[in-house]
XYZ file of C-alpha atoms in Angstrom:
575
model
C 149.928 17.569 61.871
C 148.131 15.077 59.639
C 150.179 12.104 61.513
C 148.421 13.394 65.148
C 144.998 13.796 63.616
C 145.533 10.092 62.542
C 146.550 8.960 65.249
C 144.165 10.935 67.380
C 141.415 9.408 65.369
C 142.447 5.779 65.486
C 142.626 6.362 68.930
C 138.979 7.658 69.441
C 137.737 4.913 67.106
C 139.545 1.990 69.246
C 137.936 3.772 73.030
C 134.799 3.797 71.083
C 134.685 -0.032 70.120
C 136.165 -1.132 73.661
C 133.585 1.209 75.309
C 131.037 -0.640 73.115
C 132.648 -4.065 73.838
C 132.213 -3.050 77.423
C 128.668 -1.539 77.396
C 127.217 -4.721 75.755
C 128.995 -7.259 77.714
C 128.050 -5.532 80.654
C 124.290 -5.540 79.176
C 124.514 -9.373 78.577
C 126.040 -9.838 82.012
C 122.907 -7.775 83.964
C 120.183 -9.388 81.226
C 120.707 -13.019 81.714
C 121.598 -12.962 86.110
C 119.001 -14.337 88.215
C 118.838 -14.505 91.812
C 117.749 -17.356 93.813
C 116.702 -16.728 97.575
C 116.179 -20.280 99.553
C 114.815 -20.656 102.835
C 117.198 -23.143 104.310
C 119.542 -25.396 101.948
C 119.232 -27.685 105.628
C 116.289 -29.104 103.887
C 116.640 -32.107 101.023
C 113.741 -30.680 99.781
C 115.168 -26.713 98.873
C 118.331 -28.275 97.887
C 116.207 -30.062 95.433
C 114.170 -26.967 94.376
C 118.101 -25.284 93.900
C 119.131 -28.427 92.292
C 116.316 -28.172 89.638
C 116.556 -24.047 89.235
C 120.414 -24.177 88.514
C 120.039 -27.159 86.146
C 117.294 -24.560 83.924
C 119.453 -22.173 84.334
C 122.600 -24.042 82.398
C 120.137 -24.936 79.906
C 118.782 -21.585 79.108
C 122.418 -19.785 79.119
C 121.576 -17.811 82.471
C 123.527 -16.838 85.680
C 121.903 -17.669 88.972
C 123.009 -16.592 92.120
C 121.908 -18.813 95.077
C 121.882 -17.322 98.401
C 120.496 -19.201 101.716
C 118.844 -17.635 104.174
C 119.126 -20.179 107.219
C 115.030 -20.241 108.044
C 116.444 -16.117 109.314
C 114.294 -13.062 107.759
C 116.931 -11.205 109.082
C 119.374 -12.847 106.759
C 116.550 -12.953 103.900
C 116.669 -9.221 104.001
C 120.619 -9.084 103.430
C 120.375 -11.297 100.774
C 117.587 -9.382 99.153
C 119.797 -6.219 98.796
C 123.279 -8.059 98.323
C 121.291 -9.512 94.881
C 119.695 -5.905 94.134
C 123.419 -4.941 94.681
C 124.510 -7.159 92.052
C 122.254 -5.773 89.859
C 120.495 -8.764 88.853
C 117.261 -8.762 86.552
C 114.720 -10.746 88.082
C 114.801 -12.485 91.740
C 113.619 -15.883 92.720
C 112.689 -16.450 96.320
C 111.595 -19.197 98.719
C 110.480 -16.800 101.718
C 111.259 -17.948 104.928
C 107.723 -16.614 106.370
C 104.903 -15.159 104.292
C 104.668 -12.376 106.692
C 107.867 -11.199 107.145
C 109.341 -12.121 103.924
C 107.176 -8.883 102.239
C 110.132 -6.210 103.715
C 112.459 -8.296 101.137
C 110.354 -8.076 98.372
C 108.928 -4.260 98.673
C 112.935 -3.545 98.768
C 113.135 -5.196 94.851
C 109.800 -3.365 93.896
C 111.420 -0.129 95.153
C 114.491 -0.651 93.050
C 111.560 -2.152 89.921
C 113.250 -6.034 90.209
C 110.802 -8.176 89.556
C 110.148 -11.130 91.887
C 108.848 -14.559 91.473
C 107.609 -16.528 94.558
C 108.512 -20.245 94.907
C 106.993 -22.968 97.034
C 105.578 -20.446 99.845
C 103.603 -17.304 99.427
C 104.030 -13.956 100.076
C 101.523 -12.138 102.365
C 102.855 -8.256 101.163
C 104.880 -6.758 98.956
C 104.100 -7.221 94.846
C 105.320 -10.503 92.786
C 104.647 -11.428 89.577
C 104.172 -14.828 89.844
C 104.120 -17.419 92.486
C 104.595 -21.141 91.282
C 103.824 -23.956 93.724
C 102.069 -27.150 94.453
C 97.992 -26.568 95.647
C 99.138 -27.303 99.546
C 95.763 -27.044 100.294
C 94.574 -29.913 97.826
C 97.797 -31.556 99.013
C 96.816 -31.427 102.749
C 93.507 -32.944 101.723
C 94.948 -35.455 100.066
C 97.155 -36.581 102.712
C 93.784 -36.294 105.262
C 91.904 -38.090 102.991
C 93.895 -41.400 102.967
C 94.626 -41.067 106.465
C 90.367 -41.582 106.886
C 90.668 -44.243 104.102
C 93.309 -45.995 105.980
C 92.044 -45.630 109.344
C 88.276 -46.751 107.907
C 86.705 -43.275 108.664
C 87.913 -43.214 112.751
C 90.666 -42.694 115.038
C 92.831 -40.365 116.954
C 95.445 -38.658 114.642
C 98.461 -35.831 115.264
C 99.058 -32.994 113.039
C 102.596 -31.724 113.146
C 102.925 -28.268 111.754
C 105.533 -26.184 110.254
C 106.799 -22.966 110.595
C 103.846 -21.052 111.551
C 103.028 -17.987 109.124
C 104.415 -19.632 106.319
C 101.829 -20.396 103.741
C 102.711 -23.633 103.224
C 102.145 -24.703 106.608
C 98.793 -22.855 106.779
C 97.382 -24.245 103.720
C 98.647 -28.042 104.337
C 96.578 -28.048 107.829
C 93.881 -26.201 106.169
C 93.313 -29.044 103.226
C 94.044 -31.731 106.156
C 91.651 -30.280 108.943
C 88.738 -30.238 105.946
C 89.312 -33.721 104.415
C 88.430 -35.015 108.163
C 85.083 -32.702 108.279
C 82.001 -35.216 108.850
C 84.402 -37.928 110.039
C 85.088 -39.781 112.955
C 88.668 -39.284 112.820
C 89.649 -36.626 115.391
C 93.414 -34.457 116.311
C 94.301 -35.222 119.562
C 97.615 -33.025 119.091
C 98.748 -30.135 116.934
C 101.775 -29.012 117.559
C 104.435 -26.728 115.604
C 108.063 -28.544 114.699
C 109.311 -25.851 112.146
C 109.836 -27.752 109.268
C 112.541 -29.518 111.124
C 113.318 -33.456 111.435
C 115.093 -33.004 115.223
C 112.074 -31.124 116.174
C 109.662 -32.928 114.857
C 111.551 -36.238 116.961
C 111.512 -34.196 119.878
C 107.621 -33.101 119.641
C 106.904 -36.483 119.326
C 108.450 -38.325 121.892
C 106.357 -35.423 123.988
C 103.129 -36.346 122.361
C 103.653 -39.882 123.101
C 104.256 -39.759 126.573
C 100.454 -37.231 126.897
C 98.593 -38.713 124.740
C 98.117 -42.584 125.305
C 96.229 -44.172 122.212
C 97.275 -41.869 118.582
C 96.500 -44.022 115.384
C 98.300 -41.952 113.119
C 100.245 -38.861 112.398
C 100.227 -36.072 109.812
C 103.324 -33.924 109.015
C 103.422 -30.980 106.851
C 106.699 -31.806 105.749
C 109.093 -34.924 105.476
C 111.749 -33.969 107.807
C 109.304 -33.960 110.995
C 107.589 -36.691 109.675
C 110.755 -38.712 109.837
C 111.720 -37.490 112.961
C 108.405 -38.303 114.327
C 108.940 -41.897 112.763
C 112.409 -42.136 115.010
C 109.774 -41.407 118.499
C 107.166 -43.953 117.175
C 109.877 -46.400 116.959
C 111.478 -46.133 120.311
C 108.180 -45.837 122.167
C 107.788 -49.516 119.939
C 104.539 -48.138 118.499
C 102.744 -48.847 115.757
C 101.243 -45.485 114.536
C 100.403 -44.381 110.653
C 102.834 -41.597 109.615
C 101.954 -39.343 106.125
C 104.284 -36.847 105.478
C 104.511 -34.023 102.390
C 107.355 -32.957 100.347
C 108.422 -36.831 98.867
C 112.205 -36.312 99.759
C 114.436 -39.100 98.558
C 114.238 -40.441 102.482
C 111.003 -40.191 102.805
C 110.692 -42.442 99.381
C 112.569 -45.048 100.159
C 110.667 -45.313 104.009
C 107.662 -45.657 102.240
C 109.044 -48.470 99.910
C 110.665 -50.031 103.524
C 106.888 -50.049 104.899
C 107.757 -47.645 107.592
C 106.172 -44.278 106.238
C 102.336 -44.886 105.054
C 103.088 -42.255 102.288
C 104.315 -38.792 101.242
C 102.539 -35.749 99.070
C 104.923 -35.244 96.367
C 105.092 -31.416 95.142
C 108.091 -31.694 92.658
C 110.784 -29.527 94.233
C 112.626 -29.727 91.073
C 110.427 -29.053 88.593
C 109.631 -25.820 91.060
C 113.253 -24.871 90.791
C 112.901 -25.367 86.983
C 109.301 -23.534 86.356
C 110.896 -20.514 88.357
C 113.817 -19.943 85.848
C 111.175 -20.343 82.944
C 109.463 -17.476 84.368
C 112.065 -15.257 85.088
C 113.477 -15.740 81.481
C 110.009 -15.061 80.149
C 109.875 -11.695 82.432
C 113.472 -10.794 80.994
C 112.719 -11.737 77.743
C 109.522 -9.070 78.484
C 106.545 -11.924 77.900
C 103.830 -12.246 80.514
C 103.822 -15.176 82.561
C 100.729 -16.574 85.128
C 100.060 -14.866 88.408
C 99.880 -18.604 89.604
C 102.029 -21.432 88.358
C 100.724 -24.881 89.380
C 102.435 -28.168 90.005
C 101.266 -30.980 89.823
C 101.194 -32.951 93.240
C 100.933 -37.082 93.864
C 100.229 -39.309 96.537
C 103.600 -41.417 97.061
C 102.192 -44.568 98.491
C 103.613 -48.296 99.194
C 101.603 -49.399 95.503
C 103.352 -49.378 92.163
C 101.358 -46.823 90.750
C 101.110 -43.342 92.753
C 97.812 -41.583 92.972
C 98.279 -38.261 90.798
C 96.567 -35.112 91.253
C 95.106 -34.160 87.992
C 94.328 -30.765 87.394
C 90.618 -29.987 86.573
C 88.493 -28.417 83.852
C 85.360 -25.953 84.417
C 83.249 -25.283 81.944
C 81.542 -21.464 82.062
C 78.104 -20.991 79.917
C 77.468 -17.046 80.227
C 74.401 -15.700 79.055
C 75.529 -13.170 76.447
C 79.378 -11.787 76.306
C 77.666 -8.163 74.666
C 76.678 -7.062 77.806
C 80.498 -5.661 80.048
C 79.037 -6.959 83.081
C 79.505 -10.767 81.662
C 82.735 -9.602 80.055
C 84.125 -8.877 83.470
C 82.738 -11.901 85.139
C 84.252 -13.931 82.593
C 87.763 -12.011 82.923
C 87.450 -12.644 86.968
C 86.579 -16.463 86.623
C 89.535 -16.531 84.084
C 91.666 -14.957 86.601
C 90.950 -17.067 89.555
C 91.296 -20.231 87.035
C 95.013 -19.385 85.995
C 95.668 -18.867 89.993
C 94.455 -22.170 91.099
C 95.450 -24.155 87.894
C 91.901 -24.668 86.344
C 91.571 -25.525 82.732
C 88.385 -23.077 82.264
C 86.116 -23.514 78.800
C 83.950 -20.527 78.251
C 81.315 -20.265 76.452
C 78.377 -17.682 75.139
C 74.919 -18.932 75.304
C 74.017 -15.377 72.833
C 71.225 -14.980 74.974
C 69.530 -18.024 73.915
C 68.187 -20.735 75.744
C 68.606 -23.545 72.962
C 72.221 -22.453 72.616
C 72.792 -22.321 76.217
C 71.688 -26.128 76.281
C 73.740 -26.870 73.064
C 76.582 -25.115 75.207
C 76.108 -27.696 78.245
C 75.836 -30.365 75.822
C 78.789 -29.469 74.443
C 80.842 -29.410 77.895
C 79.735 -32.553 78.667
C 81.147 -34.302 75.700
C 84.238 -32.502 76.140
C 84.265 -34.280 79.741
C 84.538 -31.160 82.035
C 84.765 -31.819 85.985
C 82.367 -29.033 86.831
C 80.133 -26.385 85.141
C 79.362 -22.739 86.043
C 76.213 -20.983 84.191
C 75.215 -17.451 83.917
C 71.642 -18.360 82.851
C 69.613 -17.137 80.163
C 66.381 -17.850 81.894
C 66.006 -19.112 84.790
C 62.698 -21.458 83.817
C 64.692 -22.235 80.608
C 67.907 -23.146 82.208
C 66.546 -26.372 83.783
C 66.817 -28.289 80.832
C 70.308 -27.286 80.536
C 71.254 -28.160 84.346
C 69.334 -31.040 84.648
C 71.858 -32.467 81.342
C 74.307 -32.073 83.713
C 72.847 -33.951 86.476
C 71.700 -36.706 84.578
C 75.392 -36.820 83.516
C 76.810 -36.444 87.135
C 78.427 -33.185 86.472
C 77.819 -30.456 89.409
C 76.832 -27.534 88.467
C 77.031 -23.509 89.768
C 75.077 -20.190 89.418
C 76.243 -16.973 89.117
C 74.470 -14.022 89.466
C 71.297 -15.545 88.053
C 69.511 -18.596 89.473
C 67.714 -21.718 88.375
C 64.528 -22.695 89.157
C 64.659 -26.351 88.159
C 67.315 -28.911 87.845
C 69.812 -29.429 90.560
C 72.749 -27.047 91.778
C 75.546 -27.004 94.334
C 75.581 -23.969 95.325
C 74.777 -20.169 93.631
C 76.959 -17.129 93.685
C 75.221 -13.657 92.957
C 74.618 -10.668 95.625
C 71.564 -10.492 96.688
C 69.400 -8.600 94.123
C 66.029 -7.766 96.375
C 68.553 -6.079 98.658
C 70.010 -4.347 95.408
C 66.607 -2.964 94.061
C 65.619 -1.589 97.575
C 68.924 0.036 98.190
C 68.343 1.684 94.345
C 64.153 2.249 95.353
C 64.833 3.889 98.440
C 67.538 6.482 96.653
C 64.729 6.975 94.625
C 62.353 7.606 97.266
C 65.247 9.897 99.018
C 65.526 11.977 96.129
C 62.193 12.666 94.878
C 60.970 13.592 98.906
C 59.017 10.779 98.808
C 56.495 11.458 95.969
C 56.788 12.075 92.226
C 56.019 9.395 89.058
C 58.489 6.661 88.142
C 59.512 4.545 85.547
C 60.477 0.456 86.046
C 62.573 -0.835 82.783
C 62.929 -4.525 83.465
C 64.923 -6.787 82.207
C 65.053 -10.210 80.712
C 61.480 -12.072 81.654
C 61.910 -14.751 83.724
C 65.532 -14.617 84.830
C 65.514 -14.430 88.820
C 67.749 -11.051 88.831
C 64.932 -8.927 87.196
C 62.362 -10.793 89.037
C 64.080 -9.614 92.768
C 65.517 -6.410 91.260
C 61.870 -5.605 90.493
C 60.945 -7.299 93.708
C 63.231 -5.067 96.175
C 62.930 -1.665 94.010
C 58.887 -1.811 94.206
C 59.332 -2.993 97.652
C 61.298 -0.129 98.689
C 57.902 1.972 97.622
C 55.827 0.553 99.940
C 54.290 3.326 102.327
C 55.438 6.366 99.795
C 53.347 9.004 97.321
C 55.870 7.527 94.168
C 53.557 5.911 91.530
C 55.163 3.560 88.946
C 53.400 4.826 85.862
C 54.620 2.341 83.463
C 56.939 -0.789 83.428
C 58.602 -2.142 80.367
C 60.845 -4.960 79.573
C 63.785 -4.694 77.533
C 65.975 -7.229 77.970
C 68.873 -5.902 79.589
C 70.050 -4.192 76.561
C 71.023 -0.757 75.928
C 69.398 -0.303 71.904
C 65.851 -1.781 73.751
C 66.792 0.327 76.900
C 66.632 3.354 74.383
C 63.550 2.501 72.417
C 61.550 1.371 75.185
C 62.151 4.489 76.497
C 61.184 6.616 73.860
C 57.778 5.536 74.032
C 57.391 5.886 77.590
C 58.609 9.059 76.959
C 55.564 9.843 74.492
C 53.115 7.916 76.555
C 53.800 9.635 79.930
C 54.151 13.719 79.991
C 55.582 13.062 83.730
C 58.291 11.284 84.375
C 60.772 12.194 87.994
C 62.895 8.895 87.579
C 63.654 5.565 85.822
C 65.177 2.553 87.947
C 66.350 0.198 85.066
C 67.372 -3.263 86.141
C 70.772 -2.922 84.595
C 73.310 -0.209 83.432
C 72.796 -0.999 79.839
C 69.336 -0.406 79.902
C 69.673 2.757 82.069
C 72.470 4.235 79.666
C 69.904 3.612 76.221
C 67.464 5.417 78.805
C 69.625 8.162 79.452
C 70.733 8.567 75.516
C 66.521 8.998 75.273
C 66.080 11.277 78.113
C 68.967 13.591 76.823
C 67.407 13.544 73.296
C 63.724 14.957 75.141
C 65.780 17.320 76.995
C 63.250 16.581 80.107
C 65.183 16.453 82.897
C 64.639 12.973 85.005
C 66.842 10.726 87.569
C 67.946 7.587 86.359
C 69.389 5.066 88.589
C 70.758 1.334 87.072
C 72.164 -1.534 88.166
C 75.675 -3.415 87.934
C 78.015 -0.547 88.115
C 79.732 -1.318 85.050
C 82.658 1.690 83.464
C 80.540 3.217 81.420
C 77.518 3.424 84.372
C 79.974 4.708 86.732
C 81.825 7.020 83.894
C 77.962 8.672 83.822
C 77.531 9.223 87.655
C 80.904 10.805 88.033
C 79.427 12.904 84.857
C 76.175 13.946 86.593
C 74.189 12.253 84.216
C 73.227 8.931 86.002
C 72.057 9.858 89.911
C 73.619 6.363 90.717
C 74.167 2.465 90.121
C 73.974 -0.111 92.180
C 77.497 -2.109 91.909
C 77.531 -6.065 92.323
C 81.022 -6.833 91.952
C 80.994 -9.400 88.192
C 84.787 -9.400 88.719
C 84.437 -11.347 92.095
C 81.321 -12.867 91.282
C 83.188 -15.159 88.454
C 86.287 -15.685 90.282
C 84.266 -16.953 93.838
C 82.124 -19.041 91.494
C 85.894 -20.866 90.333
C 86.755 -20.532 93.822
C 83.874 -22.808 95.253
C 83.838 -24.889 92.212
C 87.367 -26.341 93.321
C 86.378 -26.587 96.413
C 83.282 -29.094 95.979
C 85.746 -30.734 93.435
C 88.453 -31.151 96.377
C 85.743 -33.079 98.342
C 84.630 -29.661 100.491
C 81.577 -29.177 101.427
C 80.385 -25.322 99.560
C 77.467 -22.568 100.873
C 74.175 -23.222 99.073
C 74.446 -19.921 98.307
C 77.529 -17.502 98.014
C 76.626 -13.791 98.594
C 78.442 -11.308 96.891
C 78.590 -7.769 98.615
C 76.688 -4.404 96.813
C 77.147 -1.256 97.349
C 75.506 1.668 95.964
C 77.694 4.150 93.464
C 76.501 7.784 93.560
């Protein structure tokens, strides 16, 4: 009997350790698989972008699993579930359309894959990162030495690619804007797919309609080689700028018979994309946007290389959550587009706000965005930065000296009637109100003030006393408190911001008099008090988007675009 218990035993203890064996191989097997998805391996450039993702993969001790997808969704879709299937941890794709590659993807979020876009964009469907070259900078820097070439005019054909893909979309955009306020027109735009037979084949047409064409743009190599093949045979001569800097495309350039090539990297997109999806397996958090650096491939020695560019944003005080969460949406839209961003807090102070600009200008920033102080005060500041040749961009608040591009803020005289008029709504049209304003000086409490008394105009509501205090809930609250001695009626408060009107409340509640409040910038804790019945509304101006437009613009007057003086920001009212 004791022989069969031993034995019984050695055998449990030897299915244990294989089961083990088993269970952690199979672990190791699942942890460290990656799936690669590539549009067409038809293309030099995606069998460089493969080339470059398998390599990182050797190097980091990972499985990948390439699959092509022959420029078919259809077949994108198959390989999408044969990798989910395989039970792989994180997925890699090069969609073969924007649009309809977002079926693929919402099939890995249902089974909780993650996914990381490469090269192209996704239009649906959730990724957590998406790592390619700025093809709209790249487009403009492609149109942009076209003009130089061509001396500013001239007839020139844009060949596209696949259309929906953002690739294509974003090359023409950057392209079509870098020949705004030009003399260079498109006498042709046609689609070629991507594809070096098509793009031959649309360009022998083009040739035979369109009698005098001084150069071409192609959103990728491959047409713009194929379009080189209908130049030659119609014995034209014809600039030809093409976008991907495949190894053929290289050496025409070097041979004199390409003008130049945008150069995204495909390898070093291959070899990002692994990065990330080891980072997402190892469970660290990686960019929403992953930039590469691009470069003008050109017949000189030396190419002309993108560099990537540094803001600088000075925000008036970061203890107030409205400038917290413009600062976390300018942050946001920096890591998308691949801006170095420098913040800074001027502490509400207009000699540290112009020690702040000083500051950024030493460090050699591109561009500047300020949340001023003051808007009198501010000048000094800005006009640093003009003397230095830096632009510079508002947000929420403007300047009334010194020289800016362009200023992004909603429009606050529209905010403070929309909040006067609730007012007005609520009390019938009569009663006695209170206006705490904020900082004096700074142009959103002068047109907050400017819309809410406004919005008055032609009613029986009296504004029996206006106070500043500064924006700030502790003066909100002791401001208050006197007004509350001072007046024995009181039917509402409009404060110019939600941290005054919350220090209001906290002083109304204390009374126990029972009067409306309404603020201003819909922050959480504003909005946590409406939902609560305490506040009777806010008026919400979006910081989040106000920060990240502000970025937004701010590469786009650094790309050479031509921005809005001024940038509104939609408001709505929260009650």
């Amino acid at each position: 009997m004791k022989k069969v218990l031993s034995l019984a035993l050695v055998l449990l203890l030897l299915m244990s350790m294989f089961a083990g064996c088993s269970s952690n191989s199979d672990s190791d097997e699942t942890s460290g698989k990656i799936g690669l998805i590539v549009s067409t391996l038809n293309n030099p450039f995606f069998v460089t972008l493969k080339d470059g993702a398998q390599e990182k993969a050797k190097e980091l001790g990972l499985e990948l699993v390439v699959l092509d997808s022959q420029n078919d969704a259809a077949a994108e879709l198959s390989n999408m579930e044969d990798l989910l299937t395989q039970g792989v941890s994180v997925i890699l794709i090069n969609p073969t359309d924007s649009d309809a590659v977002g079926n693929a993807i919402k099939a890995a979020n249902a089974k909780g894959v993650p996914v990381i876009t490469l090269d192209r964009g996704a239009n649906s469907g959730e990724v957590v990162s998406h790592i390619a070259s700025d093809n709209v900078a790249g487009g403009l820097m492609a149109g942009q030495y076209i003009v130089e070439l061509l001396g500013g005019a001239g007839k020139v054909v844009e060949l596209e690619g696949i259309a929906g893909t953002s690739a294509a979309r974003d090359r023409g955009q950057g392209f079509n804007d870098a020949l705004v306020g030009t003399d260079v027109e498109v006498v042709a735009n046609q689609v070629a797919d991507f594809d070096r037979t098509k793009g031959l084949s649309v360009m022998e047409n083009i040739l035979q309609a369109q009698p005098e064409i001084n150069a071409v743009f192609a959103h990728n190599d491959e047409m713009a080689l194929g379009a080189i093949k209908a130049i030659e045979s119609a014995g034209k001569n014809i600039i030809v700028v093409g976008f991907d800097a495949t190894d053929d495309a290289v050496n025409a350039v070097k041979e004199g018979s390409m003008a130049a090539t945008v150069a995204q990297q495909p390898n070093l997109i291959g070899s990002l994309g692994v990065e990330a999806a080891k980072k997402v397996i190892d469970g660290s958090t990686v960019d929403a946007f992953i930039p590469v650096a691009l470069k003008l491939i050109t017949g000189s020695d030396e190419p002309v290389v993108q560099e990537a560019k540094t803001m600088g944003l000075i925000l008036s005080t970061l203890n107030n959550p409205f400038f917290v969460t413009l600062k976390e949406g300018a942050e946001a839209k920096a890591a998308e587009l691949g801006v170095e961003l420098i913040v800074l807090d001027s502490q509400n102070d207009a000699a540290k706000e112009l020690s702040n600009m000083e500051d950024l200008l030493t460090q050699g920033v591109d561009l500047i965005l300020i949340n001023p102080t003051d808007s009198d005060a501010v000048g000094n500041a800005i006009k640093a930065a003009n003397s230095a040749g830096v632009p510079v961009i508002t947000l929420d608040r403007g300047a009334n000296h010194g020289e800016v591009i362009s200023h992004v803020a909603s429009d606050n005289i529209a905010g403070g009637v929309m909040a006067g008029k609730y007012i007005a709504e609520l009390l019938g049209g009569t009663g006695n109100v209170v206006e705490l304003e904020g900082i004096a000086g700074t142009s959103a409490a002068r047109d907050r003030g400017q819309g809410f008394n406004d919005a008055l105009v032609g009613t029986d509501i009296t504004v029996v006393a206006k106070q500043v205090a500064d924006f700030d809930r502790t003066k909100g609250l002791s401001v208050m408190e006197n007004i509350l001695q001072a007046q024995p009626e009181i039917n509402a408060v409009f404060a110019h911001n939600d941290e005054m009107a919350l220090g209001a409340l906290t002083a109304i509640e204390v009374s126990g008099r029972d009067i409306i409040v309404v603020g201003f910038d819909a922050t959480d804790d504003a909005v946590k008090a409406v939902e609560a019945g305490k506040m009777a509304a806010t008026v919400a101006q979006q910081p989040n988007l106000i920060g990240a437009l502000g970025v937004e613009f701010g590469l786009k007057a650094l790309s050479g675009e031509q921005v809005d003086s001024y940038v509104p920001v939609e408001l709505m009212l929260v009650k």
